Amino acid sequence: MSNISTNFKTAIFVVVFLLFGALCSGCVVLECWFVQEKPGRGGGFSAAMSQEKSLMYIRTNLDSDKTQYKPPSDISPSRIYYVTDPSATFCRSALHPPEGSVTKPQCEINPFTPQASMVKWAAALTNSAQSPVYLDANWFSVAAQGLDGQLTLSNLMRASSASNEPNVILSVTSKTASVRSRMGEPVLLDCGFWVDPTSPLHGSGFAVEWRYQFRGEGRLVVAYDGKSDRFAETSETGVDLDISGLYERGNASLVLEEAQVRDSGTYICTIYLPHLLAQVAMDLEIVEPPSLAIYPSPLPFSVPGQVVSVHCEASGFVPLTLDLGWEFTGADGKRRHIDQGSVTGHRQASDGTYSQSTRLELEPTKLGLGRGGEVSCVANHQGGSRRASVTLNVIGVSAPSIEDSMAMVAVALVLYGVIKVFFWTFSSVDTSSIDSKDRKDK
Ligand SMILES: *[C@@H]1O[C@H](CO)[C@@H](O)[C@H](O)[C@H]1NC(C)=O
């Protein structure tokens, strides 16, 4: 009996294992757009692009059988690719949402032309004049974006001429397609690369480049020339690229030690191989909620009919969008919005953060605020909500109640006591210090 159940377990295990193996060895499909310049219109100012539906059948090794694929008829057979991807980056789950998902990953294939690199830190890779025969093939560049920014990828594929069975040769991926950070915190911009170990380009050197781009402006952040093991000179400080990780795991991630407002923007990680390059871009956004200061604090007592003026300053926030308002919380604990504050224009500090203030001219009686409560300045910001409060006391709204009279008597008594104690301490300290002086003298 126990034998049978053990066998049964083993059978299940084998089936699961086989299924898993089948999934891993390929059988995944990726829908892509094949985009290229329209042929025959060279030299135009902006070349027209053509876009065709395309399909990539991915397997991670050549062993899996390709006859199992049943390409749909609405896609031209020349745009069906049987891709071998030993890096398995095309198989990552972010590119394969569950069946029936509304949103789909984005994928685009472009023809790619190998060429010698122009940048200084990659120039050494192609020093040896002629480009190898190996490069004379059909090259494709595939850019794909997974769902929810979990993965962005750029793969270079090579197919021997006239075949539609390309192999992934270079893969560059990032898990941080969009990053959000507070100021002063370290930021990891992920970038990893993989080079086909069977390719003749493997081991013939690489270069890494990180560029920053924001509203048309760009600068070099870090460039590492692997051929001469040298960093290019940049003015950038506080950035770190781990060289051992680069060689051991293809980890080209960039660390910004302390995020600043000026670091917001797009970062592009480019990996160069001789005559090839692939790059991924990621966005960094610095988000810092405001600090609030409310004044005067405490508020002076006010009498009915008097206008109370309260200021609130929100500072140190970024980005600029801020919703600044006022609320009143009565003695009954009920909160209400006060629709009256006037908000000033914003200012920008030298660290790039913004400040903005609001002033409230409050007429407690008109607004029916009774004998007072809590006046709060409320700021809603992408980085979080903040609130600062002061107590509003309106005196003489009605005749003092018994409690008020008793409180007044109590206050008078306490005051009297405090004065008494104060005088007593004062005189006793005085005498004691004289005493000790006397003793010292003796
Ligand atoms: C890559 O390197 C960074 C540090 O430079 C590290 O924080 C990160 O975990 C590494 N990623 C992987 C996948 O090893």
GROMACS .gro file of C-alpha atoms and ligand atoms in nm:
model
  456
    1MET     CA    1   0.000   0.000   0.000
    2SER     CA    2   0.265   0.247   0.106
    3ASN     CA    3   0.465   0.135  -0.197
    4ILE     CA    4   0.189   0.236  -0.433
    5SER     CA    5   0.153   0.578  -0.278
    6THR     CA    6   0.527   0.632  -0.297
    7ASN     CA    7   0.519   0.536  -0.663
    8PHE     CA    8   0.228   0.769  -0.714
    9LYS     CA    9   0.420   1.053  -0.552
   10THR     CA   10   0.719   0.979  -0.768
   11ALA     CA   11   0.500   0.980  -1.077
   12ILE     CA   12   0.354   1.318  -0.986
   13PHE     CA   13   0.700   1.448  -0.920
   14VAL     CA   14   0.820   1.330  -1.258
   15VAL     CA   15   0.521   1.484  -1.436
   16VAL     CA   16   0.570   1.816  -1.257
   17PHE     CA   17   0.938   1.802  -1.335
   18LEU     CA   18   0.874   1.735  -1.702
   19LEU     CA   19   0.617   2.013  -1.726
   20PHE     CA   20   0.855   2.251  -1.557
   21GLY     CA   21   1.134   2.141  -1.785
   22ALA     CA   22   0.917   2.193  -2.090
   23LEU     CA   23   0.829   2.544  -1.977
   24CYS     CA   24   1.188   2.632  -1.906
   25SER     CA   25   1.332   2.495  -2.223
   26GLY     CA   26   1.122   2.732  -2.427
   27CYS     CA   27   0.775   2.736  -2.569
   28VAL     CA   28   0.719   3.094  -2.473
   29VAL     CA   29   0.586   3.334  -2.729
   30LEU     CA   30   0.641   3.707  -2.744
   31GLU     CA   31   0.437   3.936  -2.963
   32CYS     CA   32   0.637   4.221  -3.106
   33TRP     CA   33   0.620   4.499  -3.358
   34PHE     CA   34   0.879   4.480  -3.628
   35VAL     CA   35   0.970   4.840  -3.702
   36GLN     CA   36   1.201   4.958  -3.978
   37GLU     CA   37   1.251   5.247  -4.212
   38LYS     CA   38   1.038   5.212  -4.518
   39PRO     CA   39   1.266   5.078  -4.787
   40GLY     CA   40   1.338   5.290  -5.094
   41ARG     CA   41   1.295   5.625  -4.927
   42GLY     CA   42   1.650   5.684  -4.814
   43GLY     CA   43   1.774   6.038  -4.767
   44GLY     CA   44   1.439   6.174  -4.653
   45PHE     CA   45   1.435   6.427  -4.374
   46SER     CA   46   1.244   6.203  -4.140
   47ALA     CA   47   1.234   5.857  -4.280
   48ALA     CA   48   0.892   5.696  -4.278
   49MET     CA   49   0.867   5.391  -4.059
   50SER     CA   50   0.683   5.074  -4.130
   51GLN     CA   51   0.539   4.860  -3.857
   52GLU     CA   52   0.452   4.494  -3.892
   53LYS     CA   53   0.315   4.240  -3.652
   54SER     CA   54   0.575   3.991  -3.551
   55LEU     CA   55   0.610   3.690  -3.327
   56MET     CA   56   0.905   3.542  -3.148
   57TYR     CA   57   0.904   3.182  -3.033
   58ILE     CA   58   1.160   3.160  -2.759
   59ARG     CA   59   1.355   2.858  -2.647
   60THR     CA   60   1.649   2.863  -2.415
   61ASN     CA   61   1.838   2.588  -2.593
   62LEU     CA   62   1.837   2.431  -2.935
   63ASP     CA   63   1.719   2.094  -2.811
   64SER     CA   64   1.355   2.182  -2.792
   65ASP     CA   65   1.153   2.097  -3.095
   66LYS     CA   66   1.032   2.377  -3.315
   67THR     CA   67   0.766   2.178  -3.499
   68GLN     CA   68   0.528   2.221  -3.207
   69TYR     CA   69   0.475   2.587  -3.294
   70LYS     CA   70   0.161   2.683  -3.480
   71PRO     CA   71   0.210   3.039  -3.606
   72PRO     CA   72  -0.110   3.238  -3.661
   73SER     CA   73  -0.200   3.310  -4.021
   74ASP     CA   74  -0.233   3.688  -3.983
   75ILE     CA   75   0.142   3.726  -3.936
   76SER     CA   76   0.374   3.713  -4.231
   77PRO     CA   77   0.597   3.402  -4.209
   78SER     CA   78   0.901   3.625  -4.263
   79ARG     CA   79   0.816   3.802  -3.937
   80ILE     CA   80   0.806   3.485  -3.732
   81TYR     CA   81   1.129   3.429  -3.546
   82TYR     CA   82   1.248   3.116  -3.373
   83VAL     CA   83   1.478   3.262  -3.113
   84THR     CA   84   1.733   3.079  -2.903
   85ASP     CA   85   1.791   3.272  -2.584
   86PRO     CA   86   2.030   3.097  -2.343
   87SER     CA   87   2.020   3.403  -2.117
   88ALA     CA   88   1.646   3.335  -2.070
   89THR     CA   89   1.577   3.706  -2.033
   90PHE     CA   90   1.293   3.675  -2.285
   91CYS     CA   91   1.137   3.415  -2.055
   92ARG     CA   92   1.117   3.640  -1.749
   93SER     CA   93   0.768   3.643  -1.604
   94ALA     CA   94   0.731   4.022  -1.637
   95LEU     CA   95   0.710   3.971  -2.013
   96HIS     CA   96   0.446   3.700  -1.982
   97PRO     CA   97   0.138   3.827  -1.801
   98PRO     CA   98  -0.129   3.577  -1.704
   99GLU     CA   99  -0.368   3.469  -1.978
  100GLY     CA  100  -0.637   3.729  -2.044
  101SER     CA  101  -0.452   4.030  -1.903
  102VAL     CA  102  -0.568   4.358  -2.051
  103THR     CA  103  -0.228   4.522  -2.051
  104LYS     CA  104   0.044   4.361  -2.255
  105PRO     CA  105   0.418   4.401  -2.238
  106GLN     CA  106   0.565   4.621  -2.508
  107CYS     CA  107   0.807   4.480  -2.755
  108GLU     CA  108   0.972   4.614  -3.064
  109ILE     CA  109   1.220   4.457  -3.307
  110ASN     CA  110   1.447   4.667  -3.525
  111PRO     CA  111   1.710   4.571  -3.776
  112PHE     CA  112   2.053   4.646  -3.634
  113THR     CA  113   2.376   4.731  -3.812
  114PRO     CA  114   2.703   4.652  -3.632
  115GLN     CA  115   2.948   4.940  -3.647
  116ALA     CA  116   3.262   5.063  -3.479
  117SER     CA  117   3.187   5.276  -3.177
  118MET     CA  118   3.259   5.647  -3.178
  119VAL     CA  119   3.284   5.699  -2.804
  120LYS     CA  120   3.631   5.717  -2.652
  121TRP     CA  121   3.580   5.450  -2.387
  122ALA     CA  122   3.464   5.194  -2.644
  123ALA     CA  123   3.698   5.287  -2.927
  124ALA     CA  124   3.966   5.045  -2.809
  125LEU     CA  125   3.725   4.756  -2.865
  126THR     CA  126   3.742   4.799  -3.241
  127ASN     CA  127   4.104   4.904  -3.278
  128SER     CA  128   4.190   4.599  -3.482
  129ALA     CA  129   4.070   4.746  -3.812
  130GLN     CA  130   3.850   4.492  -3.997
  131SER     CA  131   3.522   4.380  -3.854
  132PRO     CA  132   3.512   4.003  -3.826
  133VAL     CA  133   3.317   3.785  -4.064
  134TYR     CA  134   3.104   3.691  -3.768
  135LEU     CA  135   2.938   4.032  -3.784
  136ASP     CA  136   2.831   3.975  -4.141
  137ALA     CA  137   2.486   3.838  -4.062
  138ASN     CA  138   2.132   3.955  -3.988
  139TRP     CA  139   2.127   4.145  -3.663
  140PHE     CA  140   1.821   4.251  -3.471
  141SER     CA  141   1.776   4.468  -3.171
  142VAL     CA  142   1.477   4.389  -2.948
  143ALA     CA  143   1.352   4.635  -2.690
  144ALA     CA  144   1.090   4.507  -2.447
  145GLN     CA  145   0.919   4.642  -2.139
  146GLY     CA  146   0.752   4.423  -1.884
  147LEU     CA  147   0.442   4.510  -1.692
  148ASP     CA  148   0.454   4.760  -1.403
  149GLY     CA  149   0.808   4.860  -1.493
  150GLN     CA  150   0.944   4.537  -1.346
  151LEU     CA  151   1.172   4.475  -1.639
  152THR     CA  152   1.315   4.665  -1.927
  153LEU     CA  153   1.533   4.479  -2.170
  154SER     CA  154   1.738   4.527  -2.482
  155ASN     CA  155   1.865   4.218  -2.661
  156LEU     CA  156   2.081   4.188  -2.969
  157MET     CA  157   2.015   3.883  -3.183
  158ARG     CA  158   2.211   3.738  -3.469
  159ALA     CA  159   2.079   3.515  -3.743
  160SER     CA  160   2.295   3.375  -4.015
  161SER     CA  161   2.183   3.536  -4.339
  162ALA     CA  162   1.846   3.430  -4.473
  163SER     CA  163   1.746   3.240  -4.162
  164ASN     CA  164   1.478   3.342  -3.920
  165GLU     CA  165   1.633   3.160  -3.629
  166PRO     CA  166   1.835   3.422  -3.445
  167ASN     CA  167   2.037   3.370  -3.127
  168VAL     CA  168   2.058   3.620  -2.846
  169ILE     CA  169   2.419   3.739  -2.831
  170LEU     CA  170   2.400   4.036  -2.597
  171SER     CA  171   2.134   4.103  -2.339
  172VAL     CA  172   2.104   4.414  -2.123
  173THR     CA  173   1.827   4.429  -1.863
  174SER     CA  174   1.711   4.646  -1.578
  175LYS     CA  175   1.470   4.574  -1.296
  176THR     CA  176   1.440   4.940  -1.205
  177ALA     CA  177   1.265   5.090  -1.506
  178SER     CA  178   1.133   5.363  -1.284
  179VAL     CA  179   1.272   5.446  -0.944
  180ARG     CA  180   1.144   5.684  -0.687
  181SER     CA  181   1.361   5.802  -0.400
  182ARG     CA  182   1.361   6.052  -0.119
  183MET     CA  183   1.643   6.301  -0.088
  184GLY     CA  184   1.967   6.194   0.071
  185GLU     CA  185   1.899   5.824   0.029
  186PRO     CA  186   2.117   5.588  -0.174
  187VAL     CA  187   1.965   5.488  -0.507
  188LEU     CA  188   2.033   5.167  -0.697
  189LEU     CA  189   1.989   5.190  -1.074
  190ASP     CA  190   1.991   4.828  -1.183
  191CYS     CA  191   2.161   4.720  -1.504
  192GLY     CA  192   2.281   4.373  -1.585
  193PHE     CA  193   2.427   4.228  -1.901
  194TRP     CA  194   2.492   3.890  -2.050
  195VAL     CA  195   2.713   3.793  -2.344
  196ASP     CA  196   2.673   3.460  -2.520
  197PRO     CA  197   2.975   3.259  -2.402
  198THR     CA  198   2.990   3.073  -2.733
  199SER     CA  199   3.017   3.395  -2.932
  200PRO     CA  200   3.364   3.498  -3.059
  201LEU     CA  201   3.289   3.840  -2.910
  202HIS     CA  202   3.281   3.690  -2.562
  203GLY     CA  203   3.603   3.778  -2.387
  204SER     CA  204   3.708   4.034  -2.645
  205GLY     CA  205   3.630   4.319  -2.414
  206PHE     CA  206   3.339   4.540  -2.321
  207ALA     CA  207   3.271   4.894  -2.208
  208VAL     CA  208   3.001   5.036  -1.982
  209GLU     CA  209   2.853   5.379  -2.004
  210TRP     CA  210   2.597   5.556  -1.787
  211ARG     CA  211   2.445   5.873  -1.923
  212TYR     CA  212   2.203   6.112  -1.765
  213GLN     CA  213   1.937   6.292  -1.962
  214PHE     CA  214   1.679   6.548  -1.864
  215ARG     CA  215   1.479   6.779  -2.090
  216GLY     CA  216   1.722   6.757  -2.376
  217GLU     CA  217   2.029   6.805  -2.160
  218GLY     CA  218   2.265   6.520  -2.106
  219ARG     CA  219   2.589   6.439  -1.934
  220LEU     CA  220   2.815   6.144  -1.888
  221VAL     CA  221   2.785   5.997  -1.541
  222VAL     CA  222   3.030   5.707  -1.555
  223ALA     CA  223   3.216   5.533  -1.833
  224TYR     CA  224   3.434   5.229  -1.786
  225ASP     CA  225   3.662   5.100  -2.056
  226GLY     CA  226   3.704   4.730  -1.985
  227LYS     CA  227   3.974   4.688  -2.246
  228SER     CA  228   4.216   4.917  -2.066
  229ASP     CA  229   4.047   4.880  -1.724
  230ARG     CA  230   4.002   5.256  -1.696
  231PHE     CA  231   3.730   5.501  -1.601
  232ALA     CA  232   3.671   5.800  -1.822
  233GLU     CA  233   3.708   6.130  -1.645
  234THR     CA  234   3.382   6.289  -1.539
  235SER     CA  235   3.292   6.564  -1.299
  236GLU     CA  236   3.044   6.337  -1.129
  237THR     CA  237   3.088   6.256  -0.760
  238GLY     CA  238   2.900   6.025  -0.527
  239VAL     CA  239   2.839   5.755  -0.788
  240ASP     CA  240   2.962   5.400  -0.764
  241LEU     CA  241   3.006   5.114  -1.010
  242ASP     CA  242   3.117   4.783  -0.862
  243ILE     CA  243   3.395   4.651  -1.087
  244SER     CA  244   3.414   4.303  -0.939
  245GLY     CA  245   3.036   4.263  -0.982
  246LEU     CA  246   3.076   4.380  -1.338
  247TYR     CA  247   3.321   4.101  -1.423
  248GLU     CA  248   3.176   3.826  -1.206
  249ARG     CA  249   2.804   3.870  -1.262
  250GLY     CA  250   2.768   4.120  -1.544
  251ASN     CA  251   2.629   4.359  -1.284
  252ALA     CA  252   2.670   4.711  -1.421
  253SER     CA  253   2.436   4.869  -1.165
  254LEU     CA  254   2.499   5.227  -1.069
  255VAL     CA  255   2.466   5.346  -0.711
  256LEU     CA  256   2.400   5.712  -0.636
  257GLU     CA  257   2.517   5.753  -0.280
  258GLU     CA  258   2.284   6.040  -0.187
  259ALA     CA  259   1.995   6.130  -0.412
  260GLN     CA  260   1.957   6.501  -0.483
  261VAL     CA  261   1.682   6.688  -0.665
  262ARG     CA  262   1.917   6.749  -0.957
  263ASP     CA  263   1.950   6.372  -1.004
  264SER     CA  264   1.589   6.342  -1.125
  265GLY     CA  265   1.581   6.235  -1.487
  266THR     CA  266   1.652   5.951  -1.724
  267TYR     CA  267   1.955   5.724  -1.690
  268ILE     CA  268   2.079   5.517  -1.979
  269CYS     CA  269   2.299   5.214  -1.925
  270THR     CA  270   2.486   5.116  -2.242
  271ILE     CA  271   2.699   4.806  -2.285
  272TYR     CA  272   2.946   4.804  -2.571
  273LEU     CA  273   3.097   4.498  -2.731
  274PRO     CA  274   3.317   4.522  -3.038
  275HIS     CA  275   3.084   4.669  -3.307
  276LEU     CA  276   2.775   4.609  -3.095
  277LEU     CA  277   2.585   4.794  -2.830
  278ALA     CA  278   2.264   4.756  -2.634
  279GLN     CA  279   2.112   4.997  -2.388
  280VAL     CA  280   1.831   5.030  -2.138
  281ALA     CA  281   1.685   5.351  -1.998
  282MET     CA  282   1.534   5.409  -1.658
  283ASP     CA  283   1.369   5.704  -1.486
  284LEU     CA  284   1.460   5.837  -1.146
  285GLU     CA  285   1.221   6.065  -0.965
  286ILE     CA  286   1.309   6.237  -0.640
  287VAL     CA  287   1.003   6.281  -0.423
  288GLU     CA  288   1.022   6.462  -0.094
  289PRO     CA  289   0.715   6.557   0.112
  290PRO     CA  290   0.694   6.907   0.265
  291SER     CA  291   0.779   7.009   0.621
  292LEU     CA  292   0.517   7.239   0.768
  293ALA     CA  293   0.561   7.534   1.003
  294ILE     CA  294   0.255   7.708   1.141
  295TYR     CA  295   0.269   8.042   1.318
  296PRO     CA  296   0.207   8.221   1.540
  297SER     CA  297   0.212   7.924   1.767
  298PRO     CA  298   0.049   7.931   2.011
  299LEU     CA  299  -0.219   8.161   1.876
  300PRO     CA  300  -0.305   8.457   2.098
  301PHE     CA  301  -0.648   8.446   2.259
  302SER     CA  302  -0.902   8.615   2.043
  303VAL     CA  303  -1.226   8.791   2.118
  304PRO     CA  304  -1.544   8.761   1.914
  305GLY     CA  305  -1.536   8.975   1.601
  306GLN     CA  306  -1.159   8.977   1.590
  307VAL     CA  307  -0.982   8.847   1.281
  308VAL     CA  308  -0.716   8.589   1.353
  309SER     CA  309  -0.434   8.562   1.106
  310VAL     CA  310  -0.252   8.228   1.077
  311HIS     CA  311   0.038   8.146   0.846
  312CYS     CA  312   0.164   7.813   0.730
  313GLU     CA  313   0.480   7.748   0.537
  314ALA     CA  314   0.546   7.425   0.349
  315SER     CA  315   0.908   7.381   0.257
  316GLY     CA  316   1.161   7.130   0.129
  317PHE     CA  317   0.926   6.950  -0.108
  318VAL     CA  318   0.967   6.822  -0.459
  319PRO     CA  319   0.807   6.789  -0.714
  320LEU     CA  320   0.624   7.118  -0.717
  321THR     CA  321   0.264   6.998  -0.718
  322LEU     CA  322   0.122   7.063  -0.371
  323ASP     CA  323  -0.227   7.100  -0.238
  324LEU     CA  324  -0.217   7.333   0.061
  325GLY     CA  325  -0.531   7.402   0.266
  326TRP     CA  326  -0.685   7.456   0.606
  327GLU     CA  327  -0.905   7.256   0.837
  328PHE     CA  328  -1.081   7.324   1.161
  329THR     CA  329  -1.150   7.066   1.429
  330GLY     CA  330  -1.413   7.175   1.679
  331ALA     CA  331  -1.447   7.079   2.043
  332ASP     CA  332  -1.684   6.804   1.927
  333GLY     CA  333  -1.403   6.648   1.725
  334LYS     CA  334  -1.572   6.720   1.392
  335ARG     CA  335  -1.342   6.822   1.113
  336ARG     CA  336  -1.431   7.074   0.847
  337HIS     CA  337  -1.252   7.227   0.558
  338ILE     CA  338  -1.192   7.604   0.566
  339ASP     CA  339  -1.213   7.733   0.216
  340GLN     CA  340  -1.035   8.065   0.257
  341GLY     CA  341  -0.659   8.056   0.275
  342SER     CA  342  -0.461   8.249   0.017
  343VAL     CA  343  -0.168   8.056  -0.124
  344THR     CA  344   0.146   8.237  -0.236
  345GLY     CA  345   0.363   8.158  -0.534
  346HIS     CA  346   0.638   7.905  -0.485
  347ARG     CA  347   1.008   7.961  -0.432
  348GLN     CA  348   1.291   7.726  -0.510
  349ALA     CA  349   1.577   7.672  -0.267
  350SER     CA  350   1.936   7.611  -0.375
  351ASP     CA  351   1.893   7.236  -0.321
  352GLY     CA  352   1.612   7.237  -0.576
  353THR     CA  353   1.326   7.186  -0.331
  354TYR     CA  354   1.028   7.418  -0.325
  355SER     CA  355   0.848   7.617  -0.062
  356GLN     CA  356   0.507   7.774  -0.063
  357SER     CA  357   0.297   7.934   0.206
  358THR     CA  358  -0.062   8.010   0.282
  359ARG     CA  359  -0.227   8.267   0.504
  360LEU     CA  360  -0.562   8.235   0.667
  361GLU     CA  361  -0.764   8.535   0.788
  362LEU     CA  362  -1.002   8.370   1.023
  363GLU     CA  363  -1.316   8.524   1.165
  364PRO     CA  364  -1.422   8.266   1.423
  365THR     CA  365  -1.765   8.415   1.490
  366LYS     CA  366  -1.860   8.449   1.126
  367LEU     CA  367  -1.755   8.095   1.058
  368GLY     CA  368  -1.940   7.975   1.364
  369LEU     CA  369  -1.634   7.824   1.522
  370GLY     CA  370  -1.775   7.875   1.871
  371ARG     CA  371  -1.520   7.895   2.144
  372GLY     CA  372  -1.245   7.757   1.931
  373GLY     CA  373  -1.075   7.433   1.855
  374GLU     CA  374  -0.785   7.328   1.642
  375VAL     CA  375  -0.678   7.506   1.326
  376SER     CA  376  -0.472   7.284   1.099
  377CYS     CA  377  -0.271   7.346   0.791
  378VAL     CA  378  -0.295   7.042   0.563
  379ALA     CA  379  -0.058   6.962   0.279
  380ASN     CA  380  -0.123   6.684   0.031
  381HIS     CA  381   0.176   6.586  -0.175
  382GLN     CA  382   0.284   6.292  -0.387
  383GLY     CA  383   0.541   6.212  -0.117
  384GLY     CA  384   0.279   6.203   0.159
  385SER     CA  385   0.037   6.418   0.356
  386ARG     CA  386   0.145   6.649   0.634
  387ARG     CA  387  -0.052   6.842   0.895
  388ALA     CA  388   0.039   7.110   1.150
  389SER     CA  389  -0.203   7.249   1.405
  390VAL     CA  390  -0.251   7.532   1.653
  391THR     CA  391  -0.520   7.580   1.912
  392LEU     CA  392  -0.769   7.859   1.861
  393ASN     CA  393  -0.920   8.004   2.180
  394VAL     CA  394  -1.205   8.246   2.148
  395ILE     CA  395  -1.282   8.398   2.483
  396GLY     CA  396  -1.600   8.562   2.600
  397VAL     CA  397  -1.828   8.395   2.352
  398SER     CA  398  -2.079   8.334   2.630
  399ALA     CA  399  -2.083   8.412   3.004
  400PRO     CA  400  -1.822   8.208   3.181
  401SER     CA  401  -1.965   7.878   3.293
  402ILE     CA  402  -1.914   7.729   3.637
  403GLU     CA  403  -1.624   7.527   3.503
  404ASP     CA  404  -1.464   7.844   3.363
  405SER     CA  405  -1.499   8.026   3.696
  406MET     CA  406  -1.355   7.731   3.878
  407ALA     CA  407  -1.072   7.712   3.628
  408MET     CA  408  -0.999   8.079   3.677
  409VAL     CA  409  -0.987   8.037   4.054
  410ALA     CA  410  -0.762   7.738   4.006
  411VAL     CA  411  -0.533   7.934   3.777
  412ALA     CA  412  -0.516   8.220   4.028
  413LEU     CA  413  -0.431   7.976   4.305
  414VAL     CA  414  -0.163   7.806   4.101
  415LEU     CA  415  -0.016   8.143   4.004
  416TYR     CA  416  -0.013   8.249   4.364
  417GLY     CA  417   0.156   7.925   4.457
  418VAL     CA  418   0.416   7.960   4.183
  419ILE     CA  419   0.503   8.313   4.294
  420LYS     CA  420   0.527   8.199   4.652
  421VAL     CA  421   0.756   7.909   4.568
  422PHE     CA  422   0.965   8.128   4.344
  423PHE     CA  423   1.028   8.382   4.619
  424TRP     CA  424   1.097   8.113   4.871
  425THR     CA  425   1.349   7.936   4.645
  426PHE     CA  426   1.513   8.261   4.555
  427SER     CA  427   1.571   8.369   4.913
  428SER     CA  428   1.674   8.022   5.032
  429VAL     CA  429   1.927   7.982   4.746
  430ASP     CA  430   2.064   8.318   4.835
  431THR     CA  431   2.118   8.233   5.201
  432SER     CA  432   2.253   7.885   5.127
  433SER     CA  433   2.514   8.025   4.891
  434ILE     CA  434   2.617   8.270   5.155
  435ASP     CA  435   2.631   7.980   5.401
  436SER     CA  436   2.863   7.777   5.185
  437LYS     CA  437   3.080   8.078   5.120
  438ASP     CA  438   3.103   8.128   5.493
  439ARG     CA  439   3.202   7.767   5.542
  440LYS     CA  440   3.467   7.788   5.276
  441ASP     CA  441   3.610   8.095   5.434
  442LYS     CA  442   3.643   7.911   5.761
  443LIG     C1  443   2.450   4.466  -0.836
  443LIG     O1  444   2.537   4.550  -0.763
  443LIG     C2  445   2.477   4.634  -0.668
  443LIG     C3  446   2.584   4.717  -0.602
  443LIG     O2  447   2.671   4.774  -0.693
  443LIG     C4  448   2.400   4.554  -0.567
  443LIG     O3  449   2.334   4.638  -0.476
  443LIG     C5  450   2.300   4.464  -0.638
  443LIG     O4  451   2.235   4.383  -0.545
  443LIG     C6  452   2.369   4.380  -0.741
  443LIG     N1  453   2.269   4.303  -0.815
  443LIG     C7  454   2.280   4.173  -0.837
  443LIG     C8  455   2.169   4.111  -0.913
  443LIG     O5  456   2.376   4.108  -0.798
   0.00000   0.00000   0.00000
